[in-house]
Coordinates of C-alpha atoms and ligand atoms in Angstrom, one line a residue:
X6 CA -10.3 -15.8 -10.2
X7 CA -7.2 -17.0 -12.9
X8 CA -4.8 -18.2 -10.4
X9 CA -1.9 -17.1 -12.4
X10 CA -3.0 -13.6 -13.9
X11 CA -0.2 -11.6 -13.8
X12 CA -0.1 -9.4 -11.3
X13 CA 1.5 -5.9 -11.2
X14 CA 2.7 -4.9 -8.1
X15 CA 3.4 -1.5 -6.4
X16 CA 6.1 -1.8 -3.4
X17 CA 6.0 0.7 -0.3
X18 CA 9.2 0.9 1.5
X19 CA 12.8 -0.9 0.2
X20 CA 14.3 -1.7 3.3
X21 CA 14.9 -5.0 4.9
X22 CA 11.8 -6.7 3.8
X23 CA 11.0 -4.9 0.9
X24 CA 14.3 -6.1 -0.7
X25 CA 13.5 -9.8 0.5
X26 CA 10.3 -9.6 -1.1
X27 CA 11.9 -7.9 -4.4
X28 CA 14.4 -10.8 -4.4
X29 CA 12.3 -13.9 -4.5
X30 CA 9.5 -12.2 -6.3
X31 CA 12.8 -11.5 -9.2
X32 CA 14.3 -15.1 -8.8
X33 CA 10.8 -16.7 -9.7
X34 CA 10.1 -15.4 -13.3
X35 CA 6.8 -18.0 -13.6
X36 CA 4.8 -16.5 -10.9
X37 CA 3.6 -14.0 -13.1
X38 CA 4.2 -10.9 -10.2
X39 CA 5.7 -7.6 -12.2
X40 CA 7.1 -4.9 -9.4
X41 CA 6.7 -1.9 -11.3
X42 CA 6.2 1.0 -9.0
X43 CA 8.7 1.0 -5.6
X44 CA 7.9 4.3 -3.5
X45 CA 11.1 5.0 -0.9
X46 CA 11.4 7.7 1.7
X47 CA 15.2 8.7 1.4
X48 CA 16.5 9.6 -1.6
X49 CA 20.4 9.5 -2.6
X50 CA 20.2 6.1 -0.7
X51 CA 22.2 3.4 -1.9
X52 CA 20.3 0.6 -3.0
X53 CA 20.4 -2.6 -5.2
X54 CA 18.3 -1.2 -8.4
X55 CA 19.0 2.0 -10.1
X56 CA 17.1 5.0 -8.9
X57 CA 15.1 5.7 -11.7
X58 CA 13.3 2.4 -10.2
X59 CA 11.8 4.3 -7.3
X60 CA 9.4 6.9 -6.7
X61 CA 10.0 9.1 -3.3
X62 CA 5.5 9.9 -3.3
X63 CA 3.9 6.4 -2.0
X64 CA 0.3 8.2 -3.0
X65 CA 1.2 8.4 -6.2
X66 CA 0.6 4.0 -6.1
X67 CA -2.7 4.3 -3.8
X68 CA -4.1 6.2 -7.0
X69 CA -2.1 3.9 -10.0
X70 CA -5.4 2.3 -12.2
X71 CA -2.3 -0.1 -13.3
X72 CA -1.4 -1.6 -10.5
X73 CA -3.6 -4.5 -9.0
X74 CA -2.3 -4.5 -5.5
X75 CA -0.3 -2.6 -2.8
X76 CA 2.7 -4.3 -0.4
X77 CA 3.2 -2.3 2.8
X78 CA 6.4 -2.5 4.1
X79 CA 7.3 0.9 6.0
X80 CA 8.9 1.2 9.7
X81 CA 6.5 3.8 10.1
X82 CA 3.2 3.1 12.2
X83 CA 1.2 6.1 11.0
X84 CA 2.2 6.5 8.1
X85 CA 1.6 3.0 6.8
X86 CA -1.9 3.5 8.2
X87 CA -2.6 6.9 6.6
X88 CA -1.4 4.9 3.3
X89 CA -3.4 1.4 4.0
X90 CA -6.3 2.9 5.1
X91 CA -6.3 5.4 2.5
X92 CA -5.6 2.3 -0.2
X93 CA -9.0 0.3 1.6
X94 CA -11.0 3.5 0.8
X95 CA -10.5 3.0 -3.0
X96 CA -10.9 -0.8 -2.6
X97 CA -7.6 -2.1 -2.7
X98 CA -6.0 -5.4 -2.1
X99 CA -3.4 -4.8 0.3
X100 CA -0.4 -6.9 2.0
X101 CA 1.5 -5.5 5.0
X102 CA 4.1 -6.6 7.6
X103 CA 3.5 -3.8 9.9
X104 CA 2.5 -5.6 13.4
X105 CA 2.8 -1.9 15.0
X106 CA 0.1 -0.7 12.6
X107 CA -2.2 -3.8 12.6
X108 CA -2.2 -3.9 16.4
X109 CA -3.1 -0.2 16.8
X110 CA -5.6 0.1 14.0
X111 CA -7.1 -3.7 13.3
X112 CA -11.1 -2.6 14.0
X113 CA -10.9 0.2 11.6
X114 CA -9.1 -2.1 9.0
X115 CA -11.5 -4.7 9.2
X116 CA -14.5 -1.9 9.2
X117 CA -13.0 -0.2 6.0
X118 CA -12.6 -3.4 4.3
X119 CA -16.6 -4.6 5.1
X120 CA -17.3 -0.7 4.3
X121 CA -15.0 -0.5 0.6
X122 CA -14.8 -3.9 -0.3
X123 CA -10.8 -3.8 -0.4
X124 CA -8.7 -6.9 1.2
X125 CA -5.8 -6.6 3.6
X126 CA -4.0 -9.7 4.6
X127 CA -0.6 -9.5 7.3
X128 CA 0.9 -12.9 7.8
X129 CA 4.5 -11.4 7.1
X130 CA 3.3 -9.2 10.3
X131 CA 3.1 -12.1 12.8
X132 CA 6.2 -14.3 13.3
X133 CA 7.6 -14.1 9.9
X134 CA 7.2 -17.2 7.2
X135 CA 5.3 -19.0 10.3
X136 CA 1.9 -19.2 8.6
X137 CA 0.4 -19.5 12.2
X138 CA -2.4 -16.0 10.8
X139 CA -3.9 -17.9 7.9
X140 CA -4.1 -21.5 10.4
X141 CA -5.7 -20.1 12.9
X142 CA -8.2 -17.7 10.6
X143 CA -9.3 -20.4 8.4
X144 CA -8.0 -23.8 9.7
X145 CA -8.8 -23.0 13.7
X146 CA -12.4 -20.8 12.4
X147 CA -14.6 -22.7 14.4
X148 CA -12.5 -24.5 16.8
X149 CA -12.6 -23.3 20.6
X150 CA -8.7 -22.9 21.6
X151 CA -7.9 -23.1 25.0
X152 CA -4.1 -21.0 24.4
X153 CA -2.3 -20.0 21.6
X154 CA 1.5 -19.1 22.5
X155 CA 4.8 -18.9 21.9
X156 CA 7.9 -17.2 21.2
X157 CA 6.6 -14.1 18.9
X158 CA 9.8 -12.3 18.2
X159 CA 13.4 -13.3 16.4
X160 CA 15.3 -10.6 18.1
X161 CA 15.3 -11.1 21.9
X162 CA 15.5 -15.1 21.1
X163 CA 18.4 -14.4 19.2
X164 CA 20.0 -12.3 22.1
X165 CA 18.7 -15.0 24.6
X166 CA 20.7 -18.0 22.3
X167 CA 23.5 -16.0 21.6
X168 CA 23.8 -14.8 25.2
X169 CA 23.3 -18.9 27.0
X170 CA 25.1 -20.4 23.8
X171 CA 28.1 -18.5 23.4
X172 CA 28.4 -16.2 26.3
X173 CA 27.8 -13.1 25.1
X174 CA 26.7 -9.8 26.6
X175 CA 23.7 -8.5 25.5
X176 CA 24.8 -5.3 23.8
X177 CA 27.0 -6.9 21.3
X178 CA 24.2 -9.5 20.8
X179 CA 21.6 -6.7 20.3
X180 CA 23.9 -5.4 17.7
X181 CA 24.1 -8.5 15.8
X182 CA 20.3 -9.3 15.5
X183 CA 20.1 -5.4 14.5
X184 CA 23.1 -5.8 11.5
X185 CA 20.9 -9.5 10.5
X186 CA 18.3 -6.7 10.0
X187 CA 16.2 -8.7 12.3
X188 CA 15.1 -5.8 15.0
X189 CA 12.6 -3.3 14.5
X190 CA 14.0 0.5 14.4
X191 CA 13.5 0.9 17.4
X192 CA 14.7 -2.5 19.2
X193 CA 13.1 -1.3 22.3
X194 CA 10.4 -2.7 20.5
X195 CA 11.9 -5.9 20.3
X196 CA 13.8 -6.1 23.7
X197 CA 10.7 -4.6 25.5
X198 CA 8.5 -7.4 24.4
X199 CA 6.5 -4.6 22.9
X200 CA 6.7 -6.2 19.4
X201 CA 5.6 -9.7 20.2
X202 CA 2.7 -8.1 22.5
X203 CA 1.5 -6.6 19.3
X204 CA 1.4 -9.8 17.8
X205 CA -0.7 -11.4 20.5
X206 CA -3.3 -8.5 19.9
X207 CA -3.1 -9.7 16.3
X208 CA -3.0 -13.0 16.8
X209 CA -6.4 -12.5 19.6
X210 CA -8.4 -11.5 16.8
X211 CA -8.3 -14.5 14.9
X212 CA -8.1 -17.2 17.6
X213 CA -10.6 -15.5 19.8
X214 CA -12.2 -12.8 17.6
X215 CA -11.4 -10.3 20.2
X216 CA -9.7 -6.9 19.3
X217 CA -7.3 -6.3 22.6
X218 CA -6.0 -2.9 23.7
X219 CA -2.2 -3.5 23.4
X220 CA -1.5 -1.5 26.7
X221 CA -4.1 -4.0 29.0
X222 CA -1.8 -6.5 27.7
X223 CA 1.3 -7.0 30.7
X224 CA 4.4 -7.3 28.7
X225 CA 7.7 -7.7 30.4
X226 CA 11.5 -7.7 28.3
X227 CA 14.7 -8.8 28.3
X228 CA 16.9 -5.5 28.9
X229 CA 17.6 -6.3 32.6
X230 CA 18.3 -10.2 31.6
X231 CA 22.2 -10.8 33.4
X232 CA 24.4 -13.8 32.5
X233 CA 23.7 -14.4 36.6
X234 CA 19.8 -15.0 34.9
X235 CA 21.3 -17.3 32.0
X236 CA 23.5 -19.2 34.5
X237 CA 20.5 -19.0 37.4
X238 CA 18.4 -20.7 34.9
X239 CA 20.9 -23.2 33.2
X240 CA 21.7 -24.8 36.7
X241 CA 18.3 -25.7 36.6
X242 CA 18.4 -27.3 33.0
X243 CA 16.7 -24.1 32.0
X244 CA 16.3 -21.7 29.3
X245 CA 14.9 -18.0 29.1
X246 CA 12.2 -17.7 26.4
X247 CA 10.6 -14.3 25.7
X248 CA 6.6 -15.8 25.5
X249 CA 3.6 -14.7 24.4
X250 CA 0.5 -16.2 25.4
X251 CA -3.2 -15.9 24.9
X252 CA -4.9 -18.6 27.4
X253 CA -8.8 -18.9 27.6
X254 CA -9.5 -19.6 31.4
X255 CA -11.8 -22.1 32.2
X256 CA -14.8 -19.5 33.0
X257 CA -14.3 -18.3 29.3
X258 CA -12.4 -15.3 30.5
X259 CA -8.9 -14.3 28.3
X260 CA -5.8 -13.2 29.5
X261 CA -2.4 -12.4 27.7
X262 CA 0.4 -11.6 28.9
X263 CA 4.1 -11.5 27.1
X264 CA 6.9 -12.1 30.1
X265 CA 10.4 -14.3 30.0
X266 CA 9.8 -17.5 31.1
X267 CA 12.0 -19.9 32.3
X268 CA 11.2 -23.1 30.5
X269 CA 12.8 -26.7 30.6
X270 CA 13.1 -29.3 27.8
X271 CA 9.5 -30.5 28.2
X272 CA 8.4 -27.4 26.4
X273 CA 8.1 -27.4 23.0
X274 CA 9.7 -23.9 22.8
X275 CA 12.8 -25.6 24.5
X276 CA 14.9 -25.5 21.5
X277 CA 13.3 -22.8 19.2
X278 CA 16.7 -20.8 19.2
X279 CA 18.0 -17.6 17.5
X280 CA 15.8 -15.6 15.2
X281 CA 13.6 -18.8 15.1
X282 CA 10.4 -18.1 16.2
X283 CA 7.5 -21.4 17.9
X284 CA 4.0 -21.2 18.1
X285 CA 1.9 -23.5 20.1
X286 CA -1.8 -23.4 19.2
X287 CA -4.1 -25.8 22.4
X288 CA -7.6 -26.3 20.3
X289 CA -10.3 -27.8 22.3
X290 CA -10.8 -30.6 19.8
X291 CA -7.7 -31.2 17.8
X292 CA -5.5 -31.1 20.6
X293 CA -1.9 -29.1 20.7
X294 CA -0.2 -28.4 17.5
X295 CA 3.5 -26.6 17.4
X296 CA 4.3 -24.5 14.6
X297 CA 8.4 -23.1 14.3
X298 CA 9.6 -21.1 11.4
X299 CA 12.2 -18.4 11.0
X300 CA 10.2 -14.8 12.6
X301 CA 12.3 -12.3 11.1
X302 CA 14.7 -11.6 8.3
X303 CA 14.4 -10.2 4.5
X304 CA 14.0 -13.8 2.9
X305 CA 11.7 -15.9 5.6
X306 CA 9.4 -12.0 5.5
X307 CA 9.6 -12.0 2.0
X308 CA 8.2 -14.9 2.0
X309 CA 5.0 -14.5 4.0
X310 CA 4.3 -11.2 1.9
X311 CA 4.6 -13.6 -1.0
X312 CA 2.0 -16.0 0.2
X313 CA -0.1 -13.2 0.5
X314 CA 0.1 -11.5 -2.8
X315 CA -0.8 -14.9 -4.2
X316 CA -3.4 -15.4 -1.4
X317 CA -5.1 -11.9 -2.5
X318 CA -4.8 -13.4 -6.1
X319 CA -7.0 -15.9 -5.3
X320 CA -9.6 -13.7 -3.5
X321 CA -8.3 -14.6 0.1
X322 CA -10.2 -12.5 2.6
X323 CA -9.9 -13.4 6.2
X324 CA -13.0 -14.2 8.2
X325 CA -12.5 -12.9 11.3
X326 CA -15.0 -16.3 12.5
X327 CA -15.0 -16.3 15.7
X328 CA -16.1 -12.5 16.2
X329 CA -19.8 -13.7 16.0
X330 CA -18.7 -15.2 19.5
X331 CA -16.6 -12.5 21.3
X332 CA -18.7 -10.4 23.3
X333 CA -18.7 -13.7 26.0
X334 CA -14.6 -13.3 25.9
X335 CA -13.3 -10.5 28.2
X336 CA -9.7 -10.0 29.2
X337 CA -8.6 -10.1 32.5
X338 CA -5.9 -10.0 34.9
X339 CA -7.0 -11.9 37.5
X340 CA -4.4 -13.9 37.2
X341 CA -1.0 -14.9 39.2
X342 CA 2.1 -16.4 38.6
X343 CA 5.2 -17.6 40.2
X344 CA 7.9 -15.0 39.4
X345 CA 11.6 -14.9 39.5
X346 CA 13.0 -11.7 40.3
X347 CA 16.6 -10.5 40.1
X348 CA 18.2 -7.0 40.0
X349 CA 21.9 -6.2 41.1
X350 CA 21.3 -3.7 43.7
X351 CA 20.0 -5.3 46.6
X352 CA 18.1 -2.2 47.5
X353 CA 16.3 -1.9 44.4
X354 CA 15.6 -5.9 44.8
X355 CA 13.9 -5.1 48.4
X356 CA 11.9 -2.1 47.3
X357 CA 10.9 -4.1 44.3
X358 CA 9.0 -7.0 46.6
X359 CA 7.1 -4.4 48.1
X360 CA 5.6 -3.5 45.2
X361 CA 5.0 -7.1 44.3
X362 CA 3.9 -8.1 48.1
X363 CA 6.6 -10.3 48.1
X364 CA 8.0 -11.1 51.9
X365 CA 11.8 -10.2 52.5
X366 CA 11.9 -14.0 52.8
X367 CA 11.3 -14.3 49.5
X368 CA 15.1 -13.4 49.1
X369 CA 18.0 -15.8 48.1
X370 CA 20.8 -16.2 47.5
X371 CA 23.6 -18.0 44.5
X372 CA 26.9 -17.5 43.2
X373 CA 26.1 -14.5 41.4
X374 CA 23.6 -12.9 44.3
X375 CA 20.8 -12.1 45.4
X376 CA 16.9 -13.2 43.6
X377 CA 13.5 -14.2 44.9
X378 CA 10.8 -15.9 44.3
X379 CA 7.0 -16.1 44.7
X380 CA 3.7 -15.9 43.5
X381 CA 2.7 -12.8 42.5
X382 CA -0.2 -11.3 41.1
X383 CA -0.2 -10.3 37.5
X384 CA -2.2 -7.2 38.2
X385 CA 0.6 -6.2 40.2
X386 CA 3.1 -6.6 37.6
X387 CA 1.0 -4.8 35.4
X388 CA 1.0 -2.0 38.1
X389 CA 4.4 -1.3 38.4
X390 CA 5.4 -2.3 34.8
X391 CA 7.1 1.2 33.8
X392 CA 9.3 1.2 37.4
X393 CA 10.4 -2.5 36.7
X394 CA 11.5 -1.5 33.5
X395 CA 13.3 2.1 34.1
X396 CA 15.0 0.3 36.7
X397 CA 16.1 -2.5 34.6
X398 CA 14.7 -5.3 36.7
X399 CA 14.4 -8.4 35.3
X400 CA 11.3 -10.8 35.9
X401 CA 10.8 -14.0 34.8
X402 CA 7.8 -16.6 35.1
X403 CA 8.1 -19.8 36.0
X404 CA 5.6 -22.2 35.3
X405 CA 1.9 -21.6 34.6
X406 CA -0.7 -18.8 35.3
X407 CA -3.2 -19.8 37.4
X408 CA -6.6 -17.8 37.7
X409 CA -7.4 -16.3 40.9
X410 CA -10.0 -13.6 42.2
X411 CA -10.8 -11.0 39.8
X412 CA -8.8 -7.8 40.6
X413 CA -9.1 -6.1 36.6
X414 CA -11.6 -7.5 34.4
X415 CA -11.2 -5.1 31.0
X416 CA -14.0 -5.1 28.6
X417 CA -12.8 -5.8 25.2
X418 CA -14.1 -5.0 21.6
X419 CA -15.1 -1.6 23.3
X420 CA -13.0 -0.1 19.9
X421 CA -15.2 -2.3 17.5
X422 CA -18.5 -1.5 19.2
X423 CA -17.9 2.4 18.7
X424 CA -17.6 1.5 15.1
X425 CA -20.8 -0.5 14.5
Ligands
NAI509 N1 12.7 -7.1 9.6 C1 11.9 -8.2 9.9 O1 12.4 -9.3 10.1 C2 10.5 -8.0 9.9 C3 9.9 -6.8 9.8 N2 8.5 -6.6 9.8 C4 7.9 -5.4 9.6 O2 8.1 -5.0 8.2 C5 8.2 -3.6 8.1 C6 9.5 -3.2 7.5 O3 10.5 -3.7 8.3 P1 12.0 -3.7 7.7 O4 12.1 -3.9 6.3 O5 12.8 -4.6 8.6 O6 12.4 -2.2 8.1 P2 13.6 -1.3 7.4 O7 13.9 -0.2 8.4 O8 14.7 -2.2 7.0 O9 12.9 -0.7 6.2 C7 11.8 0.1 6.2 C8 12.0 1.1 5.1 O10 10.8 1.9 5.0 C9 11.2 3.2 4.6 N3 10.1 4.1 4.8 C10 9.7 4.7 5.9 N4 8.7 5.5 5.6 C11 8.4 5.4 4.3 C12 7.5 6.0 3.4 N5 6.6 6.9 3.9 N6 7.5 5.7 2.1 C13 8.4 4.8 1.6 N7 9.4 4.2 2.4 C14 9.3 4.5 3.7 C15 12.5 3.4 5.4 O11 13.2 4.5 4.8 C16 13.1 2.1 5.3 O12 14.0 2.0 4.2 C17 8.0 -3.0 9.6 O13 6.7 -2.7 9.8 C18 8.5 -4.2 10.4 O14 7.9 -4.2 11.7 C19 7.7 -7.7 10.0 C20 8.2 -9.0 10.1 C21 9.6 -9.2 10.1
LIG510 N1 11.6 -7.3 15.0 C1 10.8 -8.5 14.7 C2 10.8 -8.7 13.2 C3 9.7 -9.6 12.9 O1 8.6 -9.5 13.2 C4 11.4 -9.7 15.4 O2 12.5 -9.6 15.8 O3 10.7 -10.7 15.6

């Protein structure tokens, strides 16, 4: 394949990333990359090119003979996989950033790409220009890891750096990562840790060839973090970090889990701050390797989507390696860690540590009131997920998990197997 035949492009969505992508695509003349069909949703919208640039029917680009390959780049789940999938079915080469998407829908992707012979590649969909998809699909293929983790998402660490940096309250922080055009839609998403879980179910595929259930996976946000929580941990010498993690236990079981964590300045992820996002990838024979790179933004997306469309140029295809392997991986979460738990109402913080089997002695007390701490099974976490987070109470890890007896072992690639 000629590594610089141009290429004419057809864009799906305009909107943060689409325009990042526009704009370096337009700023670098030699890469031989026409745009020539952009399908929008809104019309009347302002925008940077004149309207008669867009088109308001993304099918009409599924169908174009003229165009060689598609760039996904919707806020819109479904929709983006009606249009993907539908692209696959005629063979397409496809790029997308939509982590939502990938993480609901990656067996059937992969199936309709073995089944049509089209190519999807995502790195813009897992922490931004970090090319951590590619390192561990191709570079880690036959490498055993031990944990990949990290911080997955730009938008809480922002709120976390801007909160412990400057003081801020969260809302006003929130609003700022949302006007850099850094949170999702919906930053529940983001704030929920539901965005960076769906990047560890991405991210499982690759490093373990496993395709994960996003709702087995416990994942724990930031909405109930308090400055108390920022000063509680800076007391310490601590930081809060939003991290995801995907740790092989030493009897070959999985487990991930996305939860704050309080972490000191022996962590690589110590000083990954703002919309910067870290990855730390613990291979069996190479060792640990840290990867940091901007997570979210127009440009730093733009960018990965780049690297793809030249990557599909090429004749990238992923390989999915270690898949010939995953049947022996299973996730589980018999698991426990030591937990930090805070919530202003002491009531509510009483009638939580029941639910965690936490003693009342597990209470104390600082300057800004009342927390506890203890060891506390992740199952149980899992358990009472939705109550900790209607009631806004936040829970931090501290430290490592540590395996203990089975309580929920979940059988994974169930999704691929009904496919086969
Ligand atoms: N903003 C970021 O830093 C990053 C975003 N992503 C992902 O990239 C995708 C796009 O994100 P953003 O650009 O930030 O969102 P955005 O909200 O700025 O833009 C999305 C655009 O898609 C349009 N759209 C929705 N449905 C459409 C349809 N059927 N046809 C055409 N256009 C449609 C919307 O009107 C909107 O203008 C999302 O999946 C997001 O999760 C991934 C990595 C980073
Ligand atoms: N909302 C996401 C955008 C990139 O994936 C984030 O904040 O990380």
């Amino acid at each position: 394949m000629n590594e610089n035949n141009p290429l004419r492009i057809g864009l799906i969505g305009f909107g943060c990333v689409g325009q990042g992508f526009y704009d370096i695509v337009a700023q670098q003349p030699g890469l031989n990359l026409t745009i020539t069909c952009i399908a929008v949703k809104t019309p009347g919208k302002a925008r940077s090119l004149p309207a008669h640039r867009f088109t308001y029917h993304a099918d009409e680009l599924l169908a174009d003979p003229e165009l060689d390959l598609l760039v996904e780049v919707i806020d819109d789940a479904a929709e983006a996989f009606r249009l993907v999938s539908a692209a696959l079915r005629r063979g397409r080469r496809v790029a997308t950033a939509n982590k939502a998407m990938l993480a609901r829908h990656l067996p059937e992707l992969v199936q309709l790409q073995a089944e049509f012979g089209g190519t999807l590649l995502y790195e813009a969909a897992v922490c931004g220009s970090i090319p951590v998809v590619r390192t561990l699909d191709q570079y880690f293929s036959h490498e055993p890891l031990r944990a990949v983790s990290g911080i997955f998402n730009g938008s809480s660490n922002y709120v976390l750096t801007r909160m412990s940096e400057e003081g801020s309250d969260y809302g006003p922080a929130l609003a700022e990562a949302q006007a850099l055009g850094f949170a999702e839609t919906d930053p529940t998403l983001d704030m929920g840790a539901f965005d960076p879980r769906s990047k560890a179910v991405i991210l499982a595929a690759h490093a373990y060839g496993v395709f994960l259930e996003a709702d087995e996976i416990l994942n724990l946000g930031i909405e109930g973090v308090s400055a108390a929580d920022i000063a509680h941990a800076a007391a310490q010498g601590q930081k809060i970090k939003v991290v995801a993690g995907l740790y092989r236990l030493p009897d070959g079981r999985l487990t991930a889990l996305v939860t704050p964590q309080l972490l000191g300045p022996e962590s690589s992820l110590y000083t990954v701050e703002r919309e910067f996002n870290g990855v730390v990838i613990d291979a069996a024979f190479a060792g640990p390797q840290f990867l940091q790179g901007r997570g979210a933004g127009g440009h730093p997306t733009g960018s990965a989507v780049l690297a793809d469309v030249l990557a599909l140029r090429r004749g990238l295809r992923y390989q999915y390696a270690k898949q010939a392997t995953a049947p022996a991986v299973q996730l589980t979460h018999g698991l426990e860690i030591d937990a930090y738990v805070r919530h202003p109402d002491a009531g509510v913080l009483r009638e939580v540590l029941t639910w965690l089997e936490l003693p009342a002695e597990a209470v104390q007390t600082d300057v800004h009131g009342s927390f506890a701490t203890g060891a506390v099974p992740v199952q149980q976490l899992w358990a009472w997920r939705k109550e900790l987070r209607s009631l806004g109470v936040f829970v931090a890890r501290q430290g490592e998990v540590r395996p203990v007896a089975a309580t929920a072992t979940f059988q994974t690639n169930e999704a691929v197997a009904a496919l086969a």
